[in-house]
Coordinates of C-alpha atoms in Angstrom, one line a residue:
Chain P
M23 CA 23.1 44.3 -11.6
E24 CA 23.6 43.6 -7.9
T25 CA 19.9 43.8 -7.1
W26 CA 19.1 41.5 -10.0
S27 CA 21.4 38.7 -8.8
V28 CA 20.2 39.1 -5.3
R29 CA 16.6 39.0 -6.5
C30 CA 17.4 35.9 -8.6
A31 CA 18.9 34.1 -5.6
F32 CA 15.9 35.1 -3.5
I33 CA 13.5 33.7 -6.1
V34 CA 15.4 30.5 -6.4
T35 CA 15.4 30.1 -2.7
M36 CA 11.6 30.8 -2.5
V37 CA 11.0 28.2 -5.2
L38 CA 13.1 25.6 -3.5
L39 CA 11.6 26.3 -0.1
S40 CA 8.0 26.3 -1.3
I41 CA 7.8 23.2 -3.3
T42 CA 7.5 20.7 -0.5
R43 CA 6.6 17.2 -1.3
A44 CA 5.7 14.8 1.4
A45 CA 4.2 11.4 0.5
V46 CA 4.4 8.0 2.0
G47 CA 3.0 4.8 0.7
I48 CA 3.4 1.7 2.9
R49 CA 1.8 -1.6 3.5
F50 CA 1.4 -3.2 6.8
V51 CA -0.4 -6.1 8.4
I52 CA -3.0 -5.1 11.0
D53 CA -3.9 -7.3 14.0
R54 CA -6.3 -5.3 16.1
E55 CA -5.2 -1.7 16.1
E56 CA -2.4 0.2 14.4
C57 CA -1.6 3.9 14.7
F58 CA 0.6 6.2 12.6
S59 CA 1.5 9.8 13.0
H60 CA 2.5 12.3 10.4
N61 CA 3.9 15.7 11.0
V62 CA 2.4 18.6 9.0
Q63 CA 4.6 21.7 8.9
Y64 CA 2.4 24.3 7.4
E65 CA -1.1 25.4 7.9
G66 CA -3.4 25.7 4.9
D67 CA -2.0 22.7 3.2
T68 CA -4.3 20.0 1.8
L69 CA -3.7 16.6 3.4
H70 CA -4.7 13.7 1.1
V71 CA -5.1 10.3 2.7
S72 CA -6.0 7.0 1.2
F73 CA -6.1 3.3 2.3
V74 CA -7.0 0.0 0.7
V75 CA -7.5 -3.3 2.4
I76 CA -5.4 -5.6 0.1
K77 CA -6.4 -9.0 1.6
A78 CA -7.9 -10.5 4.6
E79 CA -6.1 -13.7 5.8
G80 CA -9.3 -15.4 6.7
L81 CA -10.6 -18.8 6.1
W82 CA -11.3 -18.5 2.4
H83 CA -9.1 -15.4 2.0
Y84 CA -12.2 -13.4 1.7
G85 CA -13.0 -10.4 3.8
D86 CA -15.7 -8.0 2.9
D87 CA -15.8 -6.2 6.2
G88 CA -13.3 -3.4 6.2
V89 CA -11.4 -1.5 8.8
D90 CA -12.1 1.7 10.8
L91 CA -9.9 4.8 10.4
V92 CA -10.0 7.7 12.8
I93 CA -8.0 10.9 12.0
K94 CA -7.1 13.1 14.9
G95 CA -5.5 16.5 14.8
P96 CA -2.5 17.7 16.9
A97 CA -4.7 18.8 19.8
G98 CA -6.5 15.5 19.8
E99 CA -9.7 16.7 18.1
Q100 CA -11.3 14.2 15.7
I101 CA -11.1 15.3 12.1
H102 CA -12.8 12.4 10.4
D103 CA -14.0 8.9 11.1
F104 CA -14.5 6.1 8.6
R105 CA -16.3 2.9 9.7
D106 CA -16.1 -0.5 7.9
K107 CA -14.5 0.6 4.7
T108 CA -12.4 -1.6 2.4
S109 CA -11.1 1.3 0.4
E110 CA -11.3 5.1 0.9
K111 CA -9.7 8.3 -0.3
H112 CA -10.1 11.6 1.6
E113 CA -8.7 15.1 1.7
F114 CA -9.0 18.0 4.1
V115 CA -7.4 21.4 4.7
V116 CA -5.0 21.5 7.6
H117 CA -5.9 24.1 10.1
A118 CA -3.3 23.5 12.7
K119 CA 0.2 22.4 12.2
G120 CA 1.6 19.6 14.2
L121 CA 1.3 15.8 14.6
Y122 CA -1.7 14.2 13.0
R123 CA -2.6 10.7 14.1
F124 CA -4.2 8.0 11.9
C125 CA -5.6 5.0 13.8
F126 CA -6.8 1.9 12.2
T127 CA -9.0 -0.6 14.0
N128 CA -9.6 -4.1 12.7
K129 CA -12.9 -5.7 13.8
S130 CA -12.7 -9.0 12.0
P131 CA -10.8 -11.9 13.8
Y132 CA -8.3 -12.2 10.9
H133 CA -5.2 -10.3 10.0
E134 CA -5.6 -7.9 7.2
T135 CA -3.0 -6.3 4.9
I136 CA -3.6 -2.6 4.4
D137 CA -2.0 -0.2 2.0
F138 CA -1.9 3.3 3.4
D139 CA -0.8 6.6 1.7
V140 CA -0.6 10.1 3.1
H141 CA 0.3 13.1 0.9
V142 CA 0.6 16.7 2.0
G143 CA 0.3 19.2 -0.8
H144 CA 2.0 22.5 0.0
F145 CA 1.8 25.6 -2.1
A146 CA 3.5 28.6 -0.7
Y147 CA 2.8 31.0 -3.5
Y148 CA -0.6 32.1 -2.2
D149 CA 0.9 34.3 0.5
Q150 CA 4.1 35.1 -1.4
H151 CA 2.3 36.4 -4.5
A152 CA 0.4 39.0 -2.5
K153 CA 3.7 40.4 -1.1
D154 CA 5.8 40.5 -4.3
E155 CA 4.2 41.6 -7.5
H156 CA 7.4 41.1 -9.5
F157 CA 7.2 37.4 -8.8
T158 CA 7.8 35.4 -12.0
P159 CA 4.5 33.9 -13.1
L160 CA 6.5 31.1 -14.7
L161 CA 7.8 29.7 -11.4
E162 CA 4.3 30.0 -10.0
Q163 CA 2.8 27.9 -12.8
I164 CA 5.7 25.4 -12.5
A165 CA 4.8 25.0 -8.8
K166 CA 1.2 24.5 -9.6
L167 CA 2.1 21.9 -12.2
E168 CA 4.3 20.1 -9.7
E169 CA 1.5 20.0 -7.2
A170 CA -0.8 18.5 -9.8
L171 CA 1.7 15.9 -10.7
Y172 CA 2.2 14.8 -7.1
N173 CA -1.6 14.5 -6.8
I174 CA -1.6 12.3 -9.8
Q175 CA 1.1 10.1 -8.3
F176 CA -1.0 9.8 -5.1
E177 CA -4.1 8.8 -7.1
Q178 CA -2.0 6.2 -9.0
H179 CA -0.8 4.7 -5.8
W180 CA -4.4 4.2 -4.7
L181 CA -5.3 2.7 -8.1
E182 CA -2.3 0.3 -7.8
A183 CA -3.5 -0.8 -4.4
Q184 CA -7.0 -1.3 -5.7
T185 CA -5.7 -3.3 -8.6
D186 CA -3.7 -5.5 -6.2
R187 CA -6.9 -6.2 -4.2
Q188 CA -8.8 -7.1 -7.3
A189 CA -6.0 -9.4 -8.5
I190 CA -6.1 -11.3 -5.3
V191 CA -9.9 -11.6 -5.5
N192 CA -9.8 -12.8 -9.1
D193 CA -7.2 -15.4 -8.4
G194 CA -9.2 -16.6 -5.4
M195 CA -12.3 -16.8 -7.5
S196 CA -10.6 -18.9 -10.2
Q197 CA -9.3 -21.4 -7.6
R198 CA -12.7 -21.5 -5.9
A199 CA -14.5 -22.4 -9.2
I200 CA -12.3 -25.5 -9.6
H201 CA -12.6 -26.5 -6.0
K202 CA -16.3 -26.1 -6.0
A203 CA -16.7 -28.3 -9.1
M204 CA -14.4 -31.0 -7.7
I205 CA -16.1 -31.1 -4.3
E206 CA -19.5 -31.2 -5.9
S207 CA -18.6 -34.2 -8.1
V208 CA -17.2 -36.1 -5.2
A209 CA -20.3 -35.3 -3.1
L210 CA -22.6 -36.5 -5.8
I211 CA -20.7 -39.7 -6.3
G212 CA -20.6 -40.3 -2.5
A213 CA -24.3 -39.6 -2.2
S214 CA -25.3 -42.0 -4.9
V215 CA -23.0 -44.8 -3.5
L216 CA -24.6 -44.2 -0.1
Q217 CA -28.1 -44.4 -1.7
V218 CA -27.4 -47.7 -3.5
Y219 CA -25.9 -49.2 -0.4
L220 CA -28.8 -48.2 1.8
L221 CA -31.4 -49.5 -0.7
Q222 CA -29.5 -52.7 -1.0
R223 CA -29.5 -53.2 2.7
L224 CA -33.1 -52.3 3.0
F225 CA -34.3 -54.8 0.4
E226 CA -32.0 -57.6 1.6
R227 CA -33.4 -57.2 5.1
K228 CA -36.9 -57.1 3.9
L229 CA -36.4 -60.1 1.6
G230 CA -34.6 -62.0 4.4
T231 CA -37.5 -61.6 6.8
S232 CA -40.3 -62.2 4.3
R233 CA -38.9 -65.2 2.5
V234 CA -38.1 -67.1 5.6
Chain M
M21 CA 28.4 42.5 -7.4
G22 CA 29.5 44.0 -4.0
K23 CA 30.6 42.3 -0.9
R24 CA 27.2 42.8 0.7
G25 CA 25.5 41.2 -2.3
M26 CA 27.8 38.2 -2.1
M27 CA 27.0 37.8 1.6
V28 CA 23.3 38.0 1.0
V29 CA 23.5 35.3 -1.7
M30 CA 25.6 33.1 0.5
A31 CA 23.1 33.5 3.4
L32 CA 20.3 32.6 1.0
L33 CA 22.1 29.6 -0.3
M34 CA 22.7 28.4 3.2
V35 CA 19.0 28.8 4.0
C36 CA 18.3 27.0 0.7
L37 CA 20.4 24.0 1.6
T38 CA 19.1 23.7 5.2
S39 CA 15.5 24.0 4.0
N40 CA 16.1 21.0 1.8
L41 CA 17.3 19.1 4.8
I42 CA 14.2 20.2 6.7
Q43 CA 12.1 18.9 3.8
K44 CA 13.3 15.4 4.5
G45 CA 11.7 15.6 7.9
D46 CA 8.3 14.8 6.5
A47 CA 7.8 11.2 7.2
I48 CA 5.6 8.7 9.0
W49 CA 5.8 7.8 12.7
L50 CA 5.4 4.3 13.8
S51 CA 4.9 3.3 17.4
L52 CA 6.5 0.1 18.6
P53 CA 5.1 -1.6 21.7
A54 CA 7.7 -1.9 24.4
K55 CA 7.4 -5.6 25.0
S56 CA 7.2 -8.1 22.1
G57 CA 6.0 -6.3 19.1
T58 CA 7.7 -6.2 15.7
K59 CA 6.2 -3.7 13.4
C60 CA 6.8 -4.4 9.7
V61 CA 6.1 -2.2 6.8
S62 CA 6.3 -3.4 3.2
E63 CA 6.0 -2.2 -0.3
E64 CA 5.6 -3.8 -3.7
I65 CA 8.6 -2.5 -5.7
Q66 CA 9.6 -3.2 -9.3
N67 CA 13.0 -4.2 -10.5
N68 CA 15.8 -1.6 -10.8
V69 CA 14.3 1.0 -8.5
V70 CA 16.3 3.1 -6.0
V71 CA 15.1 2.9 -2.4
L72 CA 16.2 5.4 0.2
S73 CA 15.2 5.3 3.7
D74 CA 16.1 6.7 7.1
Y75 CA 14.7 6.1 10.5
V76 CA 15.1 8.0 13.8
V77 CA 13.8 7.2 17.2
V78 CA 11.8 10.0 18.6
S79 CA 11.5 10.6 22.3
E80 CA 10.1 13.5 24.3
D81 CA 12.5 12.7 27.1
H82 CA 15.9 13.8 25.8
S83 CA 17.9 12.3 28.6
Y84 CA 17.2 8.7 27.5
I85 CA 16.7 7.6 23.9
P86 CA 15.5 4.0 23.5
T87 CA 17.2 1.8 20.9
I88 CA 15.6 -0.3 18.3
S89 CA 16.6 -3.0 15.8
V90 CA 15.9 -3.0 12.1
K91 CA 15.9 -5.7 9.5
V92 CA 15.2 -5.2 5.8
T93 CA 14.6 -8.2 3.6
S94 CA 14.0 -8.7 -0.1
P95 CA 11.2 -10.8 -1.6
Y96 CA 13.4 -13.8 -1.9
G97 CA 14.6 -13.6 1.7
N98 CA 17.9 -11.9 1.2
N99 CA 18.9 -9.7 4.1
L100 CA 19.5 -6.2 2.8
H101 CA 20.1 -4.3 6.0
H102 CA 20.4 -5.4 9.6
N103 CA 21.1 -3.1 12.6
E104 CA 20.8 -3.7 16.3
N105 CA 20.6 -1.3 19.2
V106 CA 20.6 1.9 17.3
T107 CA 18.7 5.2 17.7
H108 CA 19.0 6.3 14.1
G109 CA 20.2 5.0 10.8
Q110 CA 19.7 4.9 7.1
F111 CA 19.8 2.4 4.3
A112 CA 19.8 2.6 0.5
F113 CA 19.7 -0.1 -2.2
T114 CA 18.7 -0.7 -5.8
T115 CA 16.2 -3.5 -6.2
N116 CA 17.3 -6.6 -8.1
E117 CA 14.0 -8.4 -7.9
A118 CA 10.4 -7.3 -8.3
G119 CA 8.3 -8.1 -5.3
N120 CA 7.4 -7.3 -1.7
Y121 CA 10.2 -5.6 0.3
L122 CA 9.8 -5.8 4.0
A123 CA 11.3 -3.6 6.7
C124 CA 10.8 -4.7 10.3
F125 CA 11.4 -2.8 13.5
W126 CA 11.4 -4.0 17.0
A127 CA 12.2 -2.4 20.3
D128 CA 15.1 -4.0 22.1
G129 CA 14.4 -6.0 25.3
H130 CA 16.6 -4.0 27.5
N131 CA 14.8 -0.6 27.4
Q132 CA 13.9 0.9 30.7
G133 CA 10.3 2.0 31.2
G134 CA 7.3 0.4 29.6
G135 CA 6.5 3.1 27.1
D136 CA 5.9 2.7 23.4
V137 CA 8.8 3.7 21.2
S138 CA 8.1 6.1 18.3
V139 CA 10.1 5.7 15.2
N140 CA 10.2 8.3 12.5
L141 CA 10.5 6.5 9.2
D142 CA 11.2 8.2 5.9
W143 CA 10.7 5.8 3.1
R144 CA 11.3 6.9 -0.5
T145 CA 11.3 4.9 -3.7
G146 CA 12.0 5.7 -7.3
I147 CA 11.6 9.3 -8.3
A148 CA 11.3 10.5 -4.7
A149 CA 14.7 9.1 -3.9
K150 CA 16.5 10.9 -6.6
D151 CA 19.2 13.2 -5.4
W152 CA 18.4 16.4 -7.4
E153 CA 21.2 18.4 -5.8
S154 CA 23.9 16.1 -7.3
V155 CA 22.1 16.2 -10.7
A156 CA 22.1 20.0 -10.5
R157 CA 25.8 20.0 -9.6
K158 CA 26.8 17.5 -12.2
E159 CA 24.9 19.1 -15.1
K160 CA 25.3 22.7 -13.7
I161 CA 21.6 23.5 -14.0
E162 CA 19.6 25.5 -11.5
G163 CA 16.4 27.4 -11.0
V164 CA 13.7 27.0 -13.6
E165 CA 15.7 24.3 -15.5
L166 CA 16.1 22.2 -12.4
E167 CA 12.4 22.5 -11.6
L168 CA 11.5 21.5 -15.1
R169 CA 13.9 18.5 -14.9
K170 CA 12.2 17.4 -11.7
L171 CA 8.8 17.7 -13.4
E172 CA 10.0 15.6 -16.3
G173 CA 11.2 13.0 -13.9
A174 CA 7.8 13.0 -12.2
V175 CA 6.0 12.7 -15.5
E176 CA 8.1 9.8 -16.6
A177 CA 7.5 8.0 -13.3
I178 CA 3.8 8.5 -13.8
H179 CA 3.9 7.2 -17.3
E180 CA 5.8 4.1 -16.2
N181 CA 3.4 3.5 -13.4
L182 CA 0.5 3.8 -15.9
L183 CA 2.1 1.2 -18.2
Y184 CA 2.5 -1.1 -15.2
L185 CA -1.1 -0.7 -14.2
K186 CA -2.1 -1.4 -17.8
S187 CA -0.2 -4.7 -17.8
R188 CA -1.7 -5.7 -14.5
E189 CA -5.2 -5.0 -15.9
A190 CA -4.4 -7.1 -18.9
E191 CA -3.3 -9.9 -16.6
M192 CA -6.4 -9.7 -14.6
R193 CA -8.5 -9.7 -17.7
T194 CA -7.0 -13.0 -18.8
V195 CA -7.6 -14.5 -15.4
S196 CA -11.2 -13.3 -15.4
E197 CA -11.8 -14.8 -18.8
K198 CA -10.2 -18.1 -17.8
T199 CA -12.3 -18.2 -14.7
N200 CA -15.4 -17.6 -16.8
A201 CA -14.5 -20.5 -19.1
R202 CA -13.6 -22.7 -16.1
V203 CA -17.0 -22.0 -14.4
A204 CA -18.8 -23.0 -17.6
W205 CA -16.8 -26.2 -18.3
F206 CA -16.7 -27.4 -14.7
S207 CA -20.5 -26.9 -14.2
I208 CA -21.1 -29.0 -17.3
L209 CA -18.7 -31.6 -15.8
S210 CA -20.6 -31.6 -12.5
L211 CA -23.9 -32.0 -14.4
G212 CA -22.4 -34.8 -16.4
V213 CA -21.1 -36.6 -13.3
C214 CA -24.6 -36.2 -11.7
I215 CA -26.4 -37.8 -14.8
T216 CA -23.8 -40.6 -15.2
V217 CA -24.0 -41.5 -11.5
S218 CA -27.8 -41.6 -11.5
A219 CA -27.8 -43.8 -14.6
L220 CA -25.3 -46.1 -13.0
Q221 CA -27.5 -46.2 -9.9
L222 CA -30.6 -47.1 -12.0
W223 CA -28.7 -49.9 -13.9
Y224 CA -27.3 -51.4 -10.7
L225 CA -30.6 -51.3 -8.8
K226 CA -32.4 -52.8 -11.7
R227 CA -29.8 -55.6 -11.9
F228 CA -30.1 -56.1 -8.2
F229 CA -33.9 -56.4 -8.2
Q230 CA -33.9 -58.7 -11.2
K231 CA -31.4 -60.9 -9.4
K232 CA -33.6 -61.0 -6.3
K233 CA -36.6 -61.9 -8.6
L234 CA -38.6 -58.8 -7.5
I235 CA -39.0 -57.4 -11.0

């Protein structure tokens, strides 16, 4: 009886200790360069990172050039490098625990709004299972399920950011269609008035000199 | 259950509780420039969502910890949290409006040294901000049942998110179709203006030349 309750408490502890969820989803405005750091506590975790450039506050609110992202590990080694991307999703296995740095660089002259998300998936059962064969398979499956659900939430956040970007592009396109038609009409009317005026002046001058 | 068993359970529970506290240490670090910079982070949040956040200034030099100021505003400009000259703090609120919530940090002017200040920001919204310990205590559930409850919460959050994405997609579809119709009608309008204006030109010039007895 005593060993059962101790074992139960131990299992509950391991469950609560091992299901770690760390995710962050923030939006920020980047000027030239912006760096973020994230602390990874366990080796062997998978680190998922995603970013989407929501809008570029340029002249026509249109920016097709993206940003650069450099991922550096705790010892300063470069893990990955993205150049000129407007949206990207990446994952890698963490080999060293510590502080990971994510540095964004904006090459265009305008401010850009970026949505950035980092998610560390931790699954401690891999080493625990080898040690303790009496481990409840149920809890292990629950942990796997939880990990899968957090991955889905990470993907959804990225999808949401992409949708926001598309919504801004769509609204811009709609406005631009109307502006283009209006400006075109005004330009046509202006050009024809100018034509008529110039022809009138030409013939009046010609008539004036020849008739006299 | 003997005394030794009790002690083991208590020790494990203590480890349990402290490990949940350590869990909250996973957050993102911002670096504020020493002079002017204000760093702002924002998030699009729906109505009626719990937001929980805490921030700590991180410094390698333990003798001096620089101070920062924080300001959190709602989409309509209401001030939700404002703190000056602090090294750590936290705020929590439930959103009343859907929109862009902004949290701005800046390093105070009277900090010695010119170094950048690093802030550890832990920002949780919705299901991540839920206090499962109090739910476990209130409803007296633990272990497998608590984990399954957490999963149920996560799945509901995913479902709600999906419905929101669906409605956004429907909105975008109507905008796209409107844009399509607009491009068609306004191009015809442009063409019509062109033809009308050239007809007017012809009529006017003909009248002009007839008046000047050239035709």
